[in-house]
PDB file of C-alpha atoms in Angstrom:
ATOM      1  CA  UNK A   1      45.944 271.729 -12.408  1.00  0.00           C
ATOM      2  CA  UNK A   2      47.193 273.199  -8.646  1.00  0.00           C
ATOM      3  CA  UNK A   3      48.553 270.344  -7.690  1.00  0.00           C
ATOM      4  CA  UNK A   4      49.997 269.254 -10.611  1.00  0.00           C
ATOM      5  CA  UNK A   5      51.169 272.216 -11.515  1.00  0.00           C
ATOM      6  CA  UNK A   6      53.051 272.265  -7.712  1.00  0.00           C
ATOM      7  CA  UNK A   7      54.584 268.796  -8.281  1.00  0.00           C
ATOM      8  CA  UNK A   8      56.330 269.995 -11.506  1.00  0.00           C
ATOM      9  CA  UNK A   9      57.433 273.131 -10.138  1.00  0.00           C
ATOM     10  CA  UNK A  10      59.053 270.735  -7.729  1.00  0.00           C
ATOM     11  CA  UNK A  11      59.950 267.676  -9.237  1.00  0.00           C
ATOM     12  CA  UNK A  12      61.263 268.757 -12.691  1.00  0.00           C
ATOM     13  CA  UNK A  13      62.431 272.651 -12.298  1.00  0.00           C
ATOM     14  CA  UNK A  14      63.606 271.811  -8.791  1.00  0.00           C
ATOM     15  CA  UNK A  15      61.816 274.302  -6.904  1.00  0.00           C
ATOM     16  CA  UNK A  16      62.367 274.500  -2.986  1.00  0.00           C
ATOM     17  CA  UNK A  17      58.862 273.563  -1.611  1.00  0.00           C
ATOM     18  CA  UNK A  18      58.988 276.241   1.122  1.00  0.00           C
ATOM     19  CA  UNK A  19      59.421 278.616  -1.829  1.00  0.00           C
ATOM     20  CA  UNK A  20      56.097 277.793  -2.552  1.00  0.00           C
ATOM     21  CA  UNK A  21      52.517 279.567  -1.667  1.00  0.00           C
ATOM     22  CA  UNK A  22      49.421 277.641  -2.772  1.00  0.00           C
ATOM     23  CA  UNK A  23      46.610 279.267  -1.893  1.00  0.00           C
ATOM     24  CA  UNK A  24      42.497 278.181  -1.823  1.00  0.00           C
ATOM     25  CA  UNK A  25      39.379 278.922  -0.408  1.00  0.00           C
ATOM     26  CA  UNK A  26      38.265 276.604   1.749  1.00  0.00           C
ATOM     27  CA  UNK A  27      39.715 274.204   4.084  1.00  0.00           C
ATOM     28  CA  UNK A  28      39.037 271.369   2.800  1.00  0.00           C
ATOM     29  CA  UNK A  29      40.261 272.057  -0.760  1.00  0.00           C
ATOM     30  CA  UNK A  30      43.473 273.203   1.106  1.00  0.00           C
ATOM     31  CA  UNK A  31      43.516 270.007   2.727  1.00  0.00           C
ATOM     32  CA  UNK A  32      42.724 268.048  -0.528  1.00  0.00           C
ATOM     33  CA  UNK A  33      45.517 269.849  -2.122  1.00  0.00           C
ATOM     34  CA  UNK A  34      48.086 269.237   0.352  1.00  0.00           C
ATOM     35  CA  UNK A  35      47.134 265.223   0.396  1.00  0.00           C
ATOM     36  CA  UNK A  36      46.936 265.318  -3.269  1.00  0.00           C
ATOM     37  CA  UNK A  37      50.946 267.186  -3.616  1.00  0.00           C
ATOM     38  CA  UNK A  38      52.288 264.445  -0.969  1.00  0.00           C
ATOM     39  CA  UNK A  39      51.049 261.064  -3.032  1.00  0.00           C
ATOM     40  CA  UNK A  40      52.080 262.782  -5.948  1.00  0.00           C
ATOM     41  CA  UNK A  41      56.118 263.578  -5.168  1.00  0.00           C
ATOM     42  CA  UNK A  42      58.227 261.985  -3.003  1.00  0.00           C
ATOM     43  CA  UNK A  43      59.068 265.387  -0.739  1.00  0.00           C
ATOM     44  CA  UNK A  44      58.681 267.408   2.349  1.00  0.00           C
ATOM     45  CA  UNK A  45      55.994 269.478   1.710  1.00  0.00           C
ATOM     46  CA  UNK A  46      56.402 270.291   5.585  1.00  0.00           C
ATOM     47  CA  UNK A  47      57.354 273.692   4.959  1.00  0.00           C
ATOM     48  CA  UNK A  48      55.406 274.472   1.868  1.00  0.00           C
ATOM     49  CA  UNK A  49      52.243 277.137   2.020  1.00  0.00           C
ATOM     50  CA  UNK A  50      49.411 275.387   1.228  1.00  0.00           C
ATOM     51  CA  UNK A  51      45.768 277.036   2.962  1.00  0.00           C
ATOM     52  CA  UNK A  52      43.117 279.375   2.815  1.00  0.00           C
ATOM     53  CA  UNK A  53      43.345 283.227   2.470  1.00  0.00           C
ATOM     54  CA  UNK A  54      42.555 283.362   5.853  1.00  0.00           C
ATOM     55  CA  UNK A  55      44.780 280.744   7.167  1.00  0.00           C
ATOM     56  CA  UNK A  56      47.859 281.618   5.184  1.00  0.00           C
ATOM     57  CA  UNK A  57      47.393 285.127   6.839  1.00  0.00           C
ATOM     58  CA  UNK A  58      46.657 283.872  10.408  1.00  0.00           C
ATOM     59  CA  UNK A  59      50.131 282.355  10.050  1.00  0.00           C
ATOM     60  CA  UNK A  60      51.746 285.418   9.237  1.00  0.00           C
ATOM     61  CA  UNK A  61      49.977 287.311  11.888  1.00  0.00           C
ATOM     62  CA  UNK A  62      50.724 285.245  15.157  1.00  0.00           C
ATOM     63  CA  UNK A  63      54.416 285.294  14.547  1.00  0.00           C
ATOM     64  CA  UNK A  64      54.501 289.787  13.470  1.00  0.00           C
ATOM     65  CA  UNK A  65      51.160 291.434  14.667  1.00  0.00           C
ATOM     66  CA  UNK A  66      53.154 293.081  18.041  1.00  0.00           C
ATOM     67  CA  UNK A  67      54.255 294.954  15.161  1.00  0.00           C
ATOM     68  CA  UNK A  68      50.613 296.320  15.318  1.00  0.00           C
ATOM     69  CA  UNK A  69      50.143 296.892  18.566  1.00  0.00           C
ATOM     70  CA  UNK A  70      48.224 293.441  19.302  1.00  0.00           C
ATOM     71  CA  UNK A  71      49.337 290.483  21.024  1.00  0.00           C
ATOM     72  CA  UNK A  72      50.301 286.793  18.885  1.00  0.00           C
ATOM     73  CA  UNK A  73      47.792 285.592  21.821  1.00  0.00           C
ATOM     74  CA  UNK A  74      44.866 286.976  19.224  1.00  0.00           C
ATOM     75  CA  UNK A  75      41.179 285.916  19.406  1.00  0.00           C
ATOM     76  CA  UNK A  76      39.650 285.353  16.061  1.00  0.00           C
ATOM     77  CA  UNK A  77      35.967 286.457  16.416  1.00  0.00           C
ATOM     78  CA  UNK A  78      33.435 284.503  14.477  1.00  0.00           C
ATOM     79  CA  UNK A  79      30.544 285.811  12.674  1.00  0.00           C
ATOM     80  CA  UNK A  80      28.125 285.300  15.959  1.00  0.00           C
ATOM     81  CA  UNK A  81      30.865 287.457  18.058  1.00  0.00           C
ATOM     82  CA  UNK A  82      30.805 290.092  15.803  1.00  0.00           C
ATOM     83  CA  UNK A  83      27.203 290.292  15.667  1.00  0.00           C
ATOM     84  CA  UNK A  84      26.854 290.392  19.596  1.00  0.00           C
ATOM     85  CA  UNK A  85      29.730 293.367  19.970  1.00  0.00           C
ATOM     86  CA  UNK A  86      27.660 295.187  17.202  1.00  0.00           C
ATOM     87  CA  UNK A  87      24.754 294.697  19.353  1.00  0.00           C
ATOM     88  CA  UNK A  88      25.937 296.177  22.325  1.00  0.00           C
ATOM     89  CA  UNK A  89      27.804 298.943  20.520  1.00  0.00           C
ATOM     90  CA  UNK A  90      24.412 299.747  19.487  1.00  0.00           C
ATOM     91  CA  UNK A  91      22.614 299.640  22.751  1.00  0.00           C
ATOM     92  CA  UNK A  92      25.344 301.828  24.247  1.00  0.00           C
ATOM     93  CA  UNK A  93      25.146 304.135  21.726  1.00  0.00           C
ATOM     94  CA  UNK A  94      21.805 304.247  22.525  1.00  0.00           C
ATOM     95  CA  UNK A  95      20.659 304.019  19.184  1.00  0.00           C
ATOM     96  CA  UNK A  96      17.342 302.293  18.596  1.00  0.00           C
ATOM     97  CA  UNK A  97      18.128 298.237  17.585  1.00  0.00           C
ATOM     98  CA  UNK A  98      14.640 298.393  15.044  1.00  0.00           C
ATOM     99  CA  UNK A  99      16.046 301.260  13.359  1.00  0.00           C
ATOM    100  CA  UNK A 100      19.927 300.288  13.526  1.00  0.00           C
ATOM    101  CA  UNK A 101      19.893 296.214  12.896  1.00  0.00           C
ATOM    102  CA  UNK A 102      23.280 294.951  14.402  1.00  0.00           C
ATOM    103  CA  UNK A 103      22.877 292.275  11.314  1.00  0.00           C
ATOM    104  CA  UNK A 104      22.756 295.182   8.484  1.00  0.00           C
ATOM    105  CA  UNK A 105      25.608 297.199  10.328  1.00  0.00           C
ATOM    106  CA  UNK A 106      27.974 293.773  10.768  1.00  0.00           C
ATOM    107  CA  UNK A 107      27.369 293.590   6.833  1.00  0.00           C
ATOM    108  CA  UNK A 108      28.121 296.984   6.142  1.00  0.00           C
ATOM    109  CA  UNK A 109      31.054 296.753   8.498  1.00  0.00           C
ATOM    110  CA  UNK A 110      33.054 293.676   6.334  1.00  0.00           C
ATOM    111  CA  UNK A 111      31.910 295.283   3.042  1.00  0.00           C
ATOM    112  CA  UNK A 112      33.869 298.237   4.030  1.00  0.00           C
ATOM    113  CA  UNK A 113      36.348 295.844   5.310  1.00  0.00           C
ATOM    114  CA  UNK A 114      36.813 293.987   1.801  1.00  0.00           C
ATOM    115  CA  UNK A 115      36.788 297.336   0.257  1.00  0.00           C
ATOM    116  CA  UNK A 116      39.570 298.792   2.385  1.00  0.00           C
ATOM    117  CA  UNK A 117      37.753 301.298   3.687  1.00  0.00           C
ATOM    118  CA  UNK A 118      38.856 302.478   7.130  1.00  0.00           C
ATOM    119  CA  UNK A 119      36.838 303.617   9.944  1.00  0.00           C
ATOM    120  CA  UNK A 120      38.140 307.336   9.574  1.00  0.00           C
ATOM    121  CA  UNK A 121      37.600 306.388   5.829  1.00  0.00           C
ATOM    122  CA  UNK A 122      33.726 305.958   6.119  1.00  0.00           C
ATOM    123  CA  UNK A 123      34.046 308.723   8.707  1.00  0.00           C
ATOM    124  CA  UNK A 124      35.398 311.267   5.907  1.00  0.00           C
ATOM    125  CA  UNK A 125      33.599 310.408   3.264  1.00  0.00           C
ATOM    126  CA  UNK A 126      30.075 310.216   5.463  1.00  0.00           C
ATOM    127  CA  UNK A 127      26.972 312.443   3.934  1.00  0.00           C
ATOM    128  CA  UNK A 128      24.158 312.674   6.429  1.00  0.00           C
ATOM    129  CA  UNK A 129      23.087 310.960   9.308  1.00  0.00           C
ATOM    130  CA  UNK A 130      22.875 307.228   8.496  1.00  0.00           C
ATOM    131  CA  UNK A 131      26.586 307.419   7.155  1.00  0.00           C
ATOM    132  CA  UNK A 132      27.574 309.578  10.194  1.00  0.00           C
ATOM    133  CA  UNK A 133      25.982 306.070  12.883  1.00  0.00           C
ATOM    134  CA  UNK A 134      27.812 303.323  10.898  1.00  0.00           C
ATOM    135  CA  UNK A 135      31.375 305.351  10.919  1.00  0.00           C
ATOM    136  CA  UNK A 136      30.764 305.932  13.855  1.00  0.00           C
ATOM    137  CA  UNK A 137      29.616 302.025  14.876  1.00  0.00           C
ATOM    138  CA  UNK A 138      32.384 300.936  12.757  1.00  0.00           C
ATOM    139  CA  UNK A 139      35.294 303.396  14.625  1.00  0.00           C
ATOM    140  CA  UNK A 140      33.519 301.840  18.292  1.00  0.00           C
ATOM    141  CA  UNK A 141      33.577 298.344  16.820  1.00  0.00           C
ATOM    142  CA  UNK A 142      37.393 298.362  16.236  1.00  0.00           C
ATOM    143  CA  UNK A 143      38.696 300.524  19.206  1.00  0.00           C
ATOM    144  CA  UNK A 144      36.230 297.043  20.946  1.00  0.00           C
ATOM    145  CA  UNK A 145      37.976 294.591  19.131  1.00  0.00           C
ATOM    146  CA  UNK A 146      41.817 296.320  20.203  1.00  0.00           C
ATOM    147  CA  UNK A 147      40.623 296.328  23.345  1.00  0.00           C
ATOM    148  CA  UNK A 148      39.761 292.369  23.202  1.00  0.00           C
ATOM    149  CA  UNK A 149      43.080 291.501  21.712  1.00  0.00           C
ATOM    150  CA  UNK A 150      40.411 290.242  18.936  1.00  0.00           C
ATOM    151  CA  UNK A 151      40.359 290.663  14.972  1.00  0.00           C
ATOM    152  CA  UNK A 152      37.250 289.718  13.486  1.00  0.00           C
ATOM    153  CA  UNK A 153      37.158 287.217   9.583  1.00  0.00           C
ATOM    154  CA  UNK A 154      37.948 290.598   7.558  1.00  0.00           C
ATOM    155  CA  UNK A 155      41.177 291.624   9.649  1.00  0.00           C
ATOM    156  CA  UNK A 156      42.429 288.777   8.936  1.00  0.00           C
ATOM    157  CA  UNK A 157      42.757 289.922   5.699  1.00  0.00           C
ATOM    158  CA  UNK A 158      43.263 293.351   5.754  1.00  0.00           C
ATOM    159  CA  UNK A 159      46.441 293.890   8.525  1.00  0.00           C
ATOM    160  CA  UNK A 160      49.446 291.790   6.385  1.00  0.00           C
ATOM    161  CA  UNK A 161      48.109 294.162   4.313  1.00  0.00           C
ATOM    162  CA  UNK A 162      49.250 296.470   6.731  1.00  0.00           C
ATOM    163  CA  UNK A 163      51.823 294.335   8.419  1.00  0.00           C
ATOM    164  CA  UNK A 164      53.796 294.578   4.878  1.00  0.00           C
ATOM    165  CA  UNK A 165      52.738 298.258   4.012  1.00  0.00           C
ATOM    166  CA  UNK A 166      54.632 298.937   7.499  1.00  0.00           C
ATOM    167  CA  UNK A 167      57.090 296.576   8.004  1.00  0.00           C
ATOM    168  CA  UNK A 168      59.294 297.059   4.149  1.00  0.00           C
ATOM    169  CA  UNK A 169      62.111 294.457   5.633  1.00  0.00           C
ATOM    170  CA  UNK A 170      59.118 291.752   6.044  1.00  0.00           C
ATOM    171  CA  UNK A 171      57.633 292.117   3.305  1.00  0.00           C
ATOM    172  CA  UNK A 172      60.939 291.805   1.626  1.00  0.00           C
ATOM    173  CA  UNK A 173      61.324 288.422   3.586  1.00  0.00           C
ATOM    174  CA  UNK A 174      57.933 287.110   2.658  1.00  0.00           C
ATOM    175  CA  UNK A 175      58.486 288.394  -0.918  1.00  0.00           C
ATOM    176  CA  UNK A 176      61.921 285.872  -0.803  1.00  0.00           C
ATOM    177  CA  UNK A 177      60.302 282.763   1.392  1.00  0.00           C
ATOM    178  CA  UNK A 178      57.112 282.905  -1.690  1.00  0.00           C
ATOM    179  CA  UNK A 179      58.579 282.935  -4.638  1.00  0.00           C
ATOM    180  CA  UNK A 180      56.058 281.432  -6.730  1.00  0.00           C
ATOM    181  CA  UNK A 181      52.403 281.804  -5.655  1.00  0.00           C
ATOM    182  CA  UNK A 182      49.039 279.660  -6.732  1.00  0.00           C
ATOM    183  CA  UNK A 183      45.970 281.306  -6.435  1.00  0.00           C
ATOM    184  CA  UNK A 184      43.002 278.279  -7.106  1.00  0.00           C
ATOM    185  CA  UNK A 185      40.311 280.631  -8.174  1.00  0.00           C
ATOM    186  CA  UNK A 186      42.355 283.135  -8.693  1.00  0.00           C
ATOM    187  CA  UNK A 187      38.937 285.376 -10.431  1.00  0.00           C
ATOM    188  CA  UNK A 188      37.072 284.965  -7.450  1.00  0.00           C
ATOM    189  CA  UNK A 189      39.583 287.113  -5.087  1.00  0.00           C
ATOM    190  CA  UNK A 190      38.335 290.021  -3.295  1.00  0.00           C
ATOM    191  CA  UNK A 191      40.099 293.606  -2.711  1.00  0.00           C
ATOM    192  CA  UNK A 192      42.422 292.466   0.410  1.00  0.00           C
ATOM    193  CA  UNK A 193      42.938 289.300  -0.869  1.00  0.00           C
ATOM    194  CA  UNK A 194      44.764 290.969  -4.431  1.00  0.00           C
ATOM    195  CA  UNK A 195      46.227 293.466  -2.269  1.00  0.00           C
ATOM    196  CA  UNK A 196      47.995 290.321  -0.170  1.00  0.00           C
ATOM    197  CA  UNK A 197      48.694 288.530  -3.312  1.00  0.00           C
ATOM    198  CA  UNK A 198      49.934 291.905  -5.063  1.00  0.00           C
ATOM    199  CA  UNK A 199      52.280 292.644  -3.096  1.00  0.00           C
ATOM    200  CA  UNK A 200      53.661 289.221  -2.192  1.00  0.00           C
ATOM    201  CA  UNK A 201      53.898 289.028  -6.146  1.00  0.00           C
ATOM    202  CA  UNK A 202      55.444 291.854  -7.268  1.00  0.00           C
ATOM    203  CA  UNK A 203      59.801 290.793  -7.259  1.00  0.00           C
ATOM    204  CA  UNK A 204      59.774 287.593  -8.433  1.00  0.00           C
ATOM    205  CA  UNK A 205      56.279 287.769 -10.772  1.00  0.00           C
TER     206      UNK A 205
END
């Protein structure tokens, strides 16, 4: 459906391909969408934004993350890298690794990020020992990521929102660039993904 919609927008409506953003959830789906659009229309689609939420956001961050104090050559940590870092933090905090399981805390931190809750938010709302320790582990984890000039997968979705909220000129640029946005399986978006799309689409609706 999205592929034919894109072809219609370009061929029938005359929309420039570079003004279209098409977002999906897997690399395979993004590649297939790109191939299908290229097969359907006789236009240069190389400037069109087709990709997963993570790849589109990573592309934006590679160009502009220096506004947030990171270097544009940042490293992306996968789940295994994140778990190793959390394990190290738990050890450095002299916490019992049996009680403070790295996988559990990795899941909890990811869950907080997907609710757009930063370490300071978790710290402020902490009730009891476990909440306090989660806030500390989360804070130390983010600090270590920044020291290592690294992002985890959740940061890829969160930091563009921060970037846009801190830099209205940059947000205006991407709102003009991506005038028409199509999201595959839109009902499956989480909070950061929704915020990202919502910010971009506010002007042209």
